[in-house]
PDB file of C-alpha atoms in Angstrom:
ATOM      1  CA  UNK J   1     -56.820 -20.045  55.527  1.00 59.00           C
ATOM      2  CA  UNK J   2     -53.060 -20.037  55.713  1.00 65.00           C
ATOM      3  CA  UNK J   3     -51.408 -16.774  56.317  1.00 67.00           C
ATOM      4  CA  UNK J   4     -48.472 -15.503  54.356  1.00 72.00           C
ATOM      5  CA  UNK J   5     -45.803 -14.172  56.717  1.00 73.00           C
ATOM      6  CA  UNK J   6     -45.564 -10.849  54.907  1.00 78.00           C
ATOM      7  CA  UNK J   7     -49.323 -10.460  55.255  1.00 79.00           C
ATOM      8  CA  UNK J   8     -49.110 -10.927  59.033  1.00 81.00           C
ATOM      9  CA  UNK J   9     -46.369  -8.288  59.164  1.00 83.00           C
ATOM     10  CA  UNK J  10     -48.263  -5.757  57.029  1.00 80.00           C
ATOM     11  CA  UNK J  11     -51.498  -6.342  58.929  1.00 80.00           C
ATOM     12  CA  UNK J  12     -49.723  -5.783  62.238  1.00 84.00           C
ATOM     13  CA  UNK J  13     -48.209  -2.598  60.874  1.00 81.00           C
ATOM     14  CA  UNK J  14     -51.512  -1.384  59.427  1.00 79.00           C
ATOM     15  CA  UNK J  15     -52.449   0.101  62.791  1.00 83.00           C
ATOM     16  CA  UNK J  16     -50.940   3.578  63.254  1.00 83.00           C
ATOM     17  CA  UNK J  17     -50.549   3.108  67.032  1.00 89.00           C
ATOM     18  CA  UNK J  18     -48.614  -0.111  66.454  1.00 89.00           C
ATOM     19  CA  UNK J  19     -46.305   1.741  64.101  1.00 85.00           C
ATOM     20  CA  UNK J  20     -45.812   4.310  66.865  1.00 86.00           C
ATOM     21  CA  UNK J  21     -44.988   1.501  69.277  1.00 90.00           C
ATOM     22  CA  UNK J  22     -42.398   0.101  66.839  1.00 87.00           C
ATOM     23  CA  UNK J  23     -40.926   3.568  66.357  1.00 83.00           C
ATOM     24  CA  UNK J  24     -40.773   4.153  70.120  1.00 87.00           C
ATOM     25  CA  UNK J  25     -39.135   0.751  70.620  1.00 88.00           C
ATOM     26  CA  UNK J  26     -36.535   1.499  67.972  1.00 83.00           C
ATOM     27  CA  UNK J  27     -35.763   4.842  69.627  1.00 82.00           C
ATOM     28  CA  UNK J  28     -35.801   3.686  73.258  1.00 86.00           C
ATOM     29  CA  UNK J  29     -34.277   0.265  72.775  1.00 87.00           C
ATOM     30  CA  UNK J  30     -35.635  -2.711  74.774  1.00 91.00           C
ATOM     31  CA  UNK J  31     -38.521  -1.430  76.926  1.00 93.00           C
ATOM     32  CA  UNK J  32     -41.399  -2.570  79.105  1.00 94.00           C
ATOM     33  CA  UNK J  33     -45.021  -1.691  78.275  1.00 94.00           C
ATOM     34  CA  UNK J  34     -44.908   0.830  81.140  1.00 93.00           C
ATOM     35  CA  UNK J  35     -41.756   2.432  79.746  1.00 93.00           C
ATOM     36  CA  UNK J  36     -43.318   2.703  76.303  1.00 94.00           C
ATOM     37  CA  UNK J  37     -46.668   4.009  77.515  1.00 94.00           C
ATOM     38  CA  UNK J  38     -44.866   6.879  79.242  1.00 92.00           C
ATOM     39  CA  UNK J  39     -43.904   8.210  75.810  1.00 88.00           C
ATOM     40  CA  UNK J  40     -47.060   7.345  73.888  1.00 91.00           C
ATOM     41  CA  UNK J  41     -50.551   8.871  73.999  1.00 91.00           C
ATOM     42  CA  UNK J  42     -52.124   5.554  75.010  1.00 92.00           C
ATOM     43  CA  UNK J  43     -52.566   3.540  78.190  1.00 94.00           C
ATOM     44  CA  UNK J  44     -50.213   0.793  79.315  1.00 93.00           C
ATOM     45  CA  UNK J  45     -53.019  -1.740  78.707  1.00 94.00           C
ATOM     46  CA  UNK J  46     -53.375  -0.560  75.104  1.00 95.00           C
ATOM     47  CA  UNK J  47     -49.606  -0.716  74.587  1.00 95.00           C
ATOM     48  CA  UNK J  48     -49.571  -4.271  75.987  1.00 95.00           C
ATOM     49  CA  UNK J  49     -52.296  -5.280  73.530  1.00 94.00           C
ATOM     50  CA  UNK J  50     -50.412  -3.785  70.597  1.00 95.00           C
ATOM     51  CA  UNK J  51     -47.163  -5.393  71.733  1.00 95.00           C
ATOM     52  CA  UNK J  52     -48.808  -8.784  71.824  1.00 93.00           C
ATOM     53  CA  UNK J  53     -50.156  -8.279  68.259  1.00 92.00           C
ATOM     54  CA  UNK J  54     -46.660  -7.248  67.158  1.00 93.00           C
ATOM     55  CA  UNK J  55     -45.189 -10.293  68.883  1.00 93.00           C
ATOM     56  CA  UNK J  56     -47.705 -12.553  67.068  1.00 90.00           C
ATOM     57  CA  UNK J  57     -46.437 -11.178  63.757  1.00 88.00           C
ATOM     58  CA  UNK J  58     -42.865 -11.785  64.907  1.00 89.00           C
ATOM     59  CA  UNK J  59     -42.056  -8.073  64.870  1.00 90.00           C
ATOM     60  CA  UNK J  60     -41.089  -7.908  68.550  1.00 92.00           C
ATOM     61  CA  UNK J  61     -39.819 -10.458  71.019  1.00 93.00           C
ATOM     62  CA  UNK J  62     -40.429 -10.458  74.759  1.00 93.00           C
ATOM     63  CA  UNK J  63     -38.250 -11.557  77.640  1.00 93.00           C
ATOM     64  CA  UNK J  64     -39.335 -11.593  81.260  1.00 91.00           C
ATOM     65  CA  UNK J  65     -38.021  -8.825  83.486  1.00 82.00           C
ATOM     66  CA  UNK J  66     -39.301  -9.220  87.036  1.00 87.00           C
ATOM     67  CA  UNK J  67     -43.059  -8.712  86.969  1.00 88.00           C
ATOM     68  CA  UNK J  68     -43.041  -7.181  83.502  1.00 88.00           C
ATOM     69  CA  UNK J  69     -41.922  -8.216  80.053  1.00 92.00           C
ATOM     70  CA  UNK J  70     -39.115  -6.505  78.250  1.00 94.00           C
ATOM     71  CA  UNK J  71     -39.864  -6.049  74.562  1.00 95.00           C
ATOM     72  CA  UNK J  72     -37.442  -5.535  71.745  1.00 91.00           C
ATOM     73  CA  UNK J  73     -37.645  -5.234  67.993  1.00 88.00           C
ATOM     74  CA  UNK J  74     -36.933  -8.294  65.960  1.00 86.00           C
ATOM     75  CA  UNK J  75     -35.395  -6.762  62.828  1.00 79.00           C
ATOM     76  CA  UNK J  76     -35.810  -9.695  60.443  1.00 80.00           C
ATOM     77  CA  UNK J  77     -39.560  -9.375  59.675  1.00 80.00           C
ATOM     78  CA  UNK J  78     -39.188  -5.649  59.022  1.00 77.00           C
ATOM     79  CA  UNK J  79     -36.369  -6.424  56.596  1.00 77.00           C
ATOM     80  CA  UNK J  80     -38.610  -9.050  54.967  1.00 77.00           C
ATOM     81  CA  UNK J  81     -41.381  -6.475  54.560  1.00 76.00           C
ATOM     82  CA  UNK J  82     -38.957  -4.029  52.963  1.00 74.00           C
ATOM     83  CA  UNK J  83     -37.602  -6.679  50.585  1.00 79.00           C
ATOM     84  CA  UNK J  84     -41.175  -7.638  49.669  1.00 79.00           C
ATOM     85  CA  UNK J  85     -41.719  -4.016  48.616  1.00 78.00           C
ATOM     86  CA  UNK J  86     -38.413  -4.060  46.695  1.00 80.00           C
ATOM     87  CA  UNK J  87     -39.499  -7.212  44.807  1.00 86.00           C
ATOM     88  CA  UNK J  88     -42.776  -5.511  43.972  1.00 88.00           C
ATOM     89  CA  UNK J  89     -40.866  -2.568  42.481  1.00 89.00           C
ATOM     90  CA  UNK J  90     -38.653  -4.878  40.425  1.00 92.00           C
ATOM     91  CA  UNK J  91     -41.745  -6.665  39.061  1.00 94.00           C
ATOM     92  CA  UNK J  92     -43.235  -3.349  37.939  1.00 96.00           C
ATOM     93  CA  UNK J  93     -39.952  -2.370  36.234  1.00 95.00           C
ATOM     94  CA  UNK J  94     -40.165  -5.579  34.175  1.00 96.00           C
ATOM     95  CA  UNK J  95     -43.854  -5.115  33.453  1.00 97.00           C
ATOM     96  CA  UNK J  96     -43.515  -1.506  32.360  1.00 97.00           C
ATOM     97  CA  UNK J  97     -40.623  -2.366  30.023  1.00 97.00           C
ATOM     98  CA  UNK J  98     -42.813  -5.123  28.531  1.00 97.00           C
ATOM     99  CA  UNK J  99     -45.724  -2.653  28.247  1.00 97.00           C
ATOM    100  CA  UNK J 100     -43.507  -0.221  26.321  1.00 97.00           C
ATOM    101  CA  UNK J 101     -42.400  -2.999  23.958  1.00 96.00           C
ATOM    102  CA  UNK J 102     -45.990  -4.146  23.535  1.00 96.00           C
ATOM    103  CA  UNK J 103     -47.211  -0.654  22.596  1.00 95.00           C
ATOM    104  CA  UNK J 104     -44.227  -0.160  20.241  1.00 90.00           C
ATOM    105  CA  UNK J 105     -44.985  -3.497  18.546  1.00 85.00           C
ATOM    106  CA  UNK J 106     -48.645  -2.592  18.253  1.00 68.00           C
ATOM    107  CA  UNK J 107     -47.794   0.709  16.547  1.00 63.00           C
ATOM    108  CA  UNK J 108     -45.507  -1.019  14.045  1.00 62.00           C
ATOM    109  CA  UNK J 109     -48.237  -3.399  12.924  1.00 56.00           C
TER     110      UNK J 109
ATOM    111  CA  UNK Y   1     -45.981   2.402  55.020  1.00 50.00           C
ATOM    112  CA  UNK Y   2     -43.873   2.242  51.951  1.00 63.00           C
ATOM    113  CA  UNK Y   3     -45.175   2.892  48.502  1.00 80.00           C
ATOM    114  CA  UNK Y   4     -43.817   1.440  45.287  1.00 88.00           C
ATOM    115  CA  UNK Y   5     -43.694   4.060  42.544  1.00 92.00           C
ATOM    116  CA  UNK Y   6     -42.470   3.395  39.042  1.00 95.00           C
ATOM    117  CA  UNK Y   7     -42.697   5.316  35.769  1.00 96.00           C
ATOM    118  CA  UNK Y   8     -41.800   4.786  32.141  1.00 96.00           C
ATOM    119  CA  UNK Y   9     -41.921   6.959  29.033  1.00 97.00           C
ATOM    120  CA  UNK Y  10     -43.709   5.388  26.097  1.00 96.00           C
ATOM    121  CA  UNK Y  11     -43.315   7.038  22.685  1.00 95.00           C
ATOM    122  CA  UNK Y  12     -47.010   6.837  21.827  1.00 96.00           C
ATOM    123  CA  UNK Y  13     -50.015   8.997  22.708  1.00 96.00           C
ATOM    124  CA  UNK Y  14     -52.209   8.032  25.713  1.00 97.00           C
ATOM    125  CA  UNK Y  15     -55.016   6.851  23.394  1.00 95.00           C
ATOM    126  CA  UNK Y  16     -52.642   4.167  22.089  1.00 95.00           C
ATOM    127  CA  UNK Y  17     -51.440   3.203  25.563  1.00 97.00           C
ATOM    128  CA  UNK Y  18     -54.854   3.053  27.211  1.00 97.00           C
ATOM    129  CA  UNK Y  19     -56.040  -0.161  25.503  1.00 97.00           C
ATOM    130  CA  UNK Y  20     -52.767  -1.806  26.544  1.00 97.00           C
ATOM    131  CA  UNK Y  21     -53.427  -1.115  30.231  1.00 97.00           C
ATOM    132  CA  UNK Y  22     -57.172  -1.741  30.254  1.00 97.00           C
ATOM    133  CA  UNK Y  23     -57.947  -4.606  27.851  1.00 97.00           C
ATOM    134  CA  UNK Y  24     -57.539  -8.200  28.983  1.00 98.00           C
ATOM    135  CA  UNK Y  25     -55.817  -9.428  25.791  1.00 97.00           C
ATOM    136  CA  UNK Y  26     -53.298  -6.591  25.855  1.00 97.00           C
ATOM    137  CA  UNK Y  27     -52.667  -6.852  29.596  1.00 97.00           C
ATOM    138  CA  UNK Y  28     -51.979 -10.561  29.186  1.00 97.00           C
ATOM    139  CA  UNK Y  29     -49.081  -9.827  26.820  1.00 96.00           C
ATOM    140  CA  UNK Y  30     -47.058  -7.727  29.255  1.00 97.00           C
ATOM    141  CA  UNK Y  31     -48.335  -8.245  32.798  1.00 97.00           C
ATOM    142  CA  UNK Y  32     -46.644 -11.584  33.302  1.00 95.00           C
ATOM    143  CA  UNK Y  33     -49.992 -13.237  33.918  1.00 97.00           C
ATOM    144  CA  UNK Y  34     -53.053 -14.185  31.941  1.00 98.00           C
ATOM    145  CA  UNK Y  35     -55.467 -11.374  32.728  1.00 98.00           C
ATOM    146  CA  UNK Y  36     -59.244 -11.152  32.636  1.00 98.00           C
ATOM    147  CA  UNK Y  37     -60.170  -7.644  33.662  1.00 98.00           C
ATOM    148  CA  UNK Y  38     -63.531  -5.930  33.597  1.00 97.00           C
ATOM    149  CA  UNK Y  39     -62.215  -2.356  33.499  1.00 96.00           C
ATOM    150  CA  UNK Y  40     -65.238  -0.690  35.056  1.00 96.00           C
ATOM    151  CA  UNK Y  41     -65.588   0.548  38.632  1.00 95.00           C
ATOM    152  CA  UNK Y  42     -66.472  -2.514  40.699  1.00 95.00           C
ATOM    153  CA  UNK Y  43     -65.359  -4.824  37.891  1.00 96.00           C
ATOM    154  CA  UNK Y  44     -63.478  -8.017  38.713  1.00 97.00           C
ATOM    155  CA  UNK Y  45     -60.011  -8.969  37.635  1.00 97.00           C
ATOM    156  CA  UNK Y  46     -58.526 -12.465  37.586  1.00 97.00           C
ATOM    157  CA  UNK Y  47     -54.774 -12.870  37.099  1.00 97.00           C
ATOM    158  CA  UNK Y  48     -53.296 -16.309  36.439  1.00 97.00           C
ATOM    159  CA  UNK Y  49     -49.529 -16.691  36.473  1.00 96.00           C
ATOM    160  CA  UNK Y  50     -47.728 -19.385  34.486  1.00 96.00           C
ATOM    161  CA  UNK Y  51     -46.722 -21.136  37.738  1.00 95.00           C
ATOM    162  CA  UNK Y  52     -50.388 -21.582  38.679  1.00 95.00           C
ATOM    163  CA  UNK Y  53     -50.653 -18.713  41.147  1.00 95.00           C
ATOM    164  CA  UNK Y  54     -53.979 -16.921  40.903  1.00 96.00           C
ATOM    165  CA  UNK Y  55     -54.896 -13.521  42.300  1.00 96.00           C
ATOM    166  CA  UNK Y  56     -58.047 -11.505  42.031  1.00 96.00           C
ATOM    167  CA  UNK Y  57     -58.632  -7.794  42.004  1.00 96.00           C
ATOM    168  CA  UNK Y  58     -61.479  -5.316  42.129  1.00 96.00           C
ATOM    169  CA  UNK Y  59     -61.419  -2.274  39.859  1.00 97.00           C
ATOM    170  CA  UNK Y  60     -61.858   0.879  41.888  1.00 95.00           C
ATOM    171  CA  UNK Y  61     -61.575   3.817  39.486  1.00 96.00           C
ATOM    172  CA  UNK Y  62     -61.502   4.212  35.728  1.00 97.00           C
ATOM    173  CA  UNK Y  63     -60.938   7.408  33.769  1.00 97.00           C
ATOM    174  CA  UNK Y  64     -60.613   6.181  30.170  1.00 96.00           C
ATOM    175  CA  UNK Y  65     -57.346   7.285  28.594  1.00 96.00           C
ATOM    176  CA  UNK Y  66     -56.078   8.593  31.893  1.00 97.00           C
ATOM    177  CA  UNK Y  67     -56.302   6.442  35.019  1.00 98.00           C
ATOM    178  CA  UNK Y  68     -57.043   2.905  36.159  1.00 98.00           C
ATOM    179  CA  UNK Y  69     -56.893   1.731  39.730  1.00 97.00           C
ATOM    180  CA  UNK Y  70     -57.588  -1.661  41.223  1.00 96.00           C
ATOM    181  CA  UNK Y  71     -57.191  -3.325  44.585  1.00 94.00           C
ATOM    182  CA  UNK Y  72     -55.710  -6.786  44.945  1.00 93.00           C
ATOM    183  CA  UNK Y  73     -57.864  -8.970  47.131  1.00 91.00           C
ATOM    184  CA  UNK Y  74     -55.942  -9.991  50.268  1.00 85.00           C
ATOM    185  CA  UNK Y  75     -55.486 -13.631  49.328  1.00 88.00           C
ATOM    186  CA  UNK Y  76     -54.111 -15.700  46.500  1.00 91.00           C
ATOM    187  CA  UNK Y  77     -54.306 -19.239  45.294  1.00 93.00           C
ATOM    188  CA  UNK Y  78     -50.933 -20.973  45.271  1.00 91.00           C
ATOM    189  CA  UNK Y  79     -49.789 -23.358  42.508  1.00 92.00           C
ATOM    190  CA  UNK Y  80     -50.694 -26.145  44.970  1.00 92.00           C
ATOM    191  CA  UNK Y  81     -54.284 -24.872  45.070  1.00 90.00           C
ATOM    192  CA  UNK Y  82     -54.073 -23.526  48.601  1.00 90.00           C
ATOM    193  CA  UNK Y  83     -55.589 -20.187  49.569  1.00 89.00           C
ATOM    194  CA  UNK Y  84     -53.052 -17.974  51.317  1.00 87.00           C
ATOM    195  CA  UNK Y  85     -53.612 -14.481  52.646  1.00 84.00           C
ATOM    196  CA  UNK Y  86     -51.297 -11.848  51.214  1.00 83.00           C
ATOM    197  CA  UNK Y  87     -50.961  -8.108  51.782  1.00 79.00           C
ATOM    198  CA  UNK Y  88     -53.791  -6.239  50.090  1.00 80.00           C
ATOM    199  CA  UNK Y  89     -52.392  -3.490  47.915  1.00 88.00           C
ATOM    200  CA  UNK Y  90     -53.903  -0.891  45.635  1.00 93.00           C
ATOM    201  CA  UNK Y  91     -52.474  -0.329  42.169  1.00 96.00           C
ATOM    202  CA  UNK Y  92     -52.949   2.946  40.360  1.00 97.00           C
ATOM    203  CA  UNK Y  93     -51.848   3.343  36.742  1.00 98.00           C
ATOM    204  CA  UNK Y  94     -51.855   6.906  35.411  1.00 98.00           C
ATOM    205  CA  UNK Y  95     -51.227   8.043  31.833  1.00 98.00           C
ATOM    206  CA  UNK Y  96     -49.986  11.584  31.244  1.00 98.00           C
ATOM    207  CA  UNK Y  97     -49.661  13.085  27.778  1.00 97.00           C
ATOM    208  CA  UNK Y  98     -46.205  14.622  27.396  1.00 97.00           C
ATOM    209  CA  UNK Y  99     -44.410  15.950  24.267  1.00 96.00           C
ATOM    210  CA  UNK Y 100     -42.456  12.675  23.925  1.00 94.00           C
ATOM    211  CA  UNK Y 101     -45.571  10.503  24.167  1.00 96.00           C
ATOM    212  CA  UNK Y 102     -47.053   9.130  27.382  1.00 97.00           C
ATOM    213  CA  UNK Y 103     -45.629   9.058  30.856  1.00 97.00           C
ATOM    214  CA  UNK Y 104     -47.008   5.918  32.498  1.00 97.00           C
ATOM    215  CA  UNK Y 105     -46.870   5.962  36.278  1.00 97.00           C
ATOM    216  CA  UNK Y 106     -47.632   3.079  38.592  1.00 97.00           C
ATOM    217  CA  UNK Y 107     -48.172   3.426  42.319  1.00 95.00           C
ATOM    218  CA  UNK Y 108     -48.713   0.302  44.402  1.00 93.00           C
ATOM    219  CA  UNK Y 109     -49.260   0.686  48.090  1.00 86.00           C
ATOM    220  CA  UNK Y 110     -50.820  -1.259  50.931  1.00 77.00           C
ATOM    221  CA  UNK Y 111     -54.594  -0.790  50.915  1.00 71.00           C
ATOM    222  CA  UNK Y 112     -55.328  -0.254  54.561  1.00 57.00           C
ATOM    223  CA  UNK Y 113     -58.830   1.086  54.230  1.00 41.00           C
ATOM    224  CA  UNK Y 114     -60.213  -1.888  56.166  1.00 38.00           C
ATOM    225  CA  UNK Y 115     -59.028  -3.137  59.548  1.00 40.00           C
ATOM    226  CA  UNK Y 116     -57.009  -6.314  59.131  1.00 41.00           C
ATOM    227  CA  UNK Y 117     -59.642  -8.504  60.783  1.00 39.00           C
ATOM    228  CA  UNK Y 118     -62.279  -7.265  58.341  1.00 38.00           C
ATOM    229  CA  UNK Y 119     -59.923  -7.857  55.434  1.00 40.00           C
ATOM    230  CA  UNK Y 120     -59.467 -11.451  56.502  1.00 43.00           C
ATOM    231  CA  UNK Y 121     -63.213 -11.875  56.903  1.00 47.00           C
ATOM    232  CA  UNK Y 122     -63.777 -10.304  53.470  1.00 45.00           C
ATOM    233  CA  UNK Y 123     -61.246 -12.730  51.995  1.00 44.00           C
ATOM    234  CA  UNK Y 124     -62.987 -15.722  53.566  1.00 46.00           C
ATOM    235  CA  UNK Y 125     -66.364 -14.518  52.270  1.00 50.00           C
ATOM    236  CA  UNK Y 126     -64.985 -13.891  48.788  1.00 46.00           C
ATOM    237  CA  UNK Y 127     -63.359 -17.330  48.663  1.00 43.00           C
ATOM    238  CA  UNK Y 128     -66.544 -19.008  49.831  1.00 52.00           C
ATOM    239  CA  UNK Y 129     -68.452 -17.209  47.065  1.00 50.00           C
ATOM    240  CA  UNK Y 130     -65.942 -18.286  44.423  1.00 46.00           C
ATOM    241  CA  UNK Y 131     -65.958 -21.894  45.534  1.00 49.00           C
ATOM    242  CA  UNK Y 132     -69.742 -22.120  45.762  1.00 47.00           C
TER     243      UNK Y 132
END
């Protein structure tokens, strides 16, 4: 099955540790897995695994730095996720206005 | 994760609003899609948009006159007939009696009760069952 990009982003962010990794990356700026693990309650191996899942969803990008990879946040997918939520809100505004009109019409009949 | 929360005041008592949020014919007039909803816990919902998009939902909780919640299944059928995974969200519609009528509140938020891999597997199983 094809995967919607927003779905990949939300799935990647569904894991609380991954959200911590994103938060740590946004606070520390570009970091290695070792640098991130120092500030998170998980092992470097676990951080590496989460970073690779985040990279698959396009949420982080990696560049080589000596023996390690330097990770940084790729802001676009996060913005996409936020705008997806904004669209959802706008749809409900329209629906609820239509619901109000529907109930009003029903009462007039 | 973010939550979408919206509310509207409807100048009618909850007993007049409830059918509008729980009956297929009524839902179809305002939802923006043609709706077939079995408003019982575990009941199925099928939503067909005019552009051909189709989504399905499972009813989770029903308190007649008061609350309806359903979970969108994590996939949809595109107008081209392709199955695409989408974020699974839970929708909760609550009706509160207030002096002016009914306060209708909607909360839609990502439904993360299942790990993502299980969600995808559940979607594949559900699709297979539908296509059988």
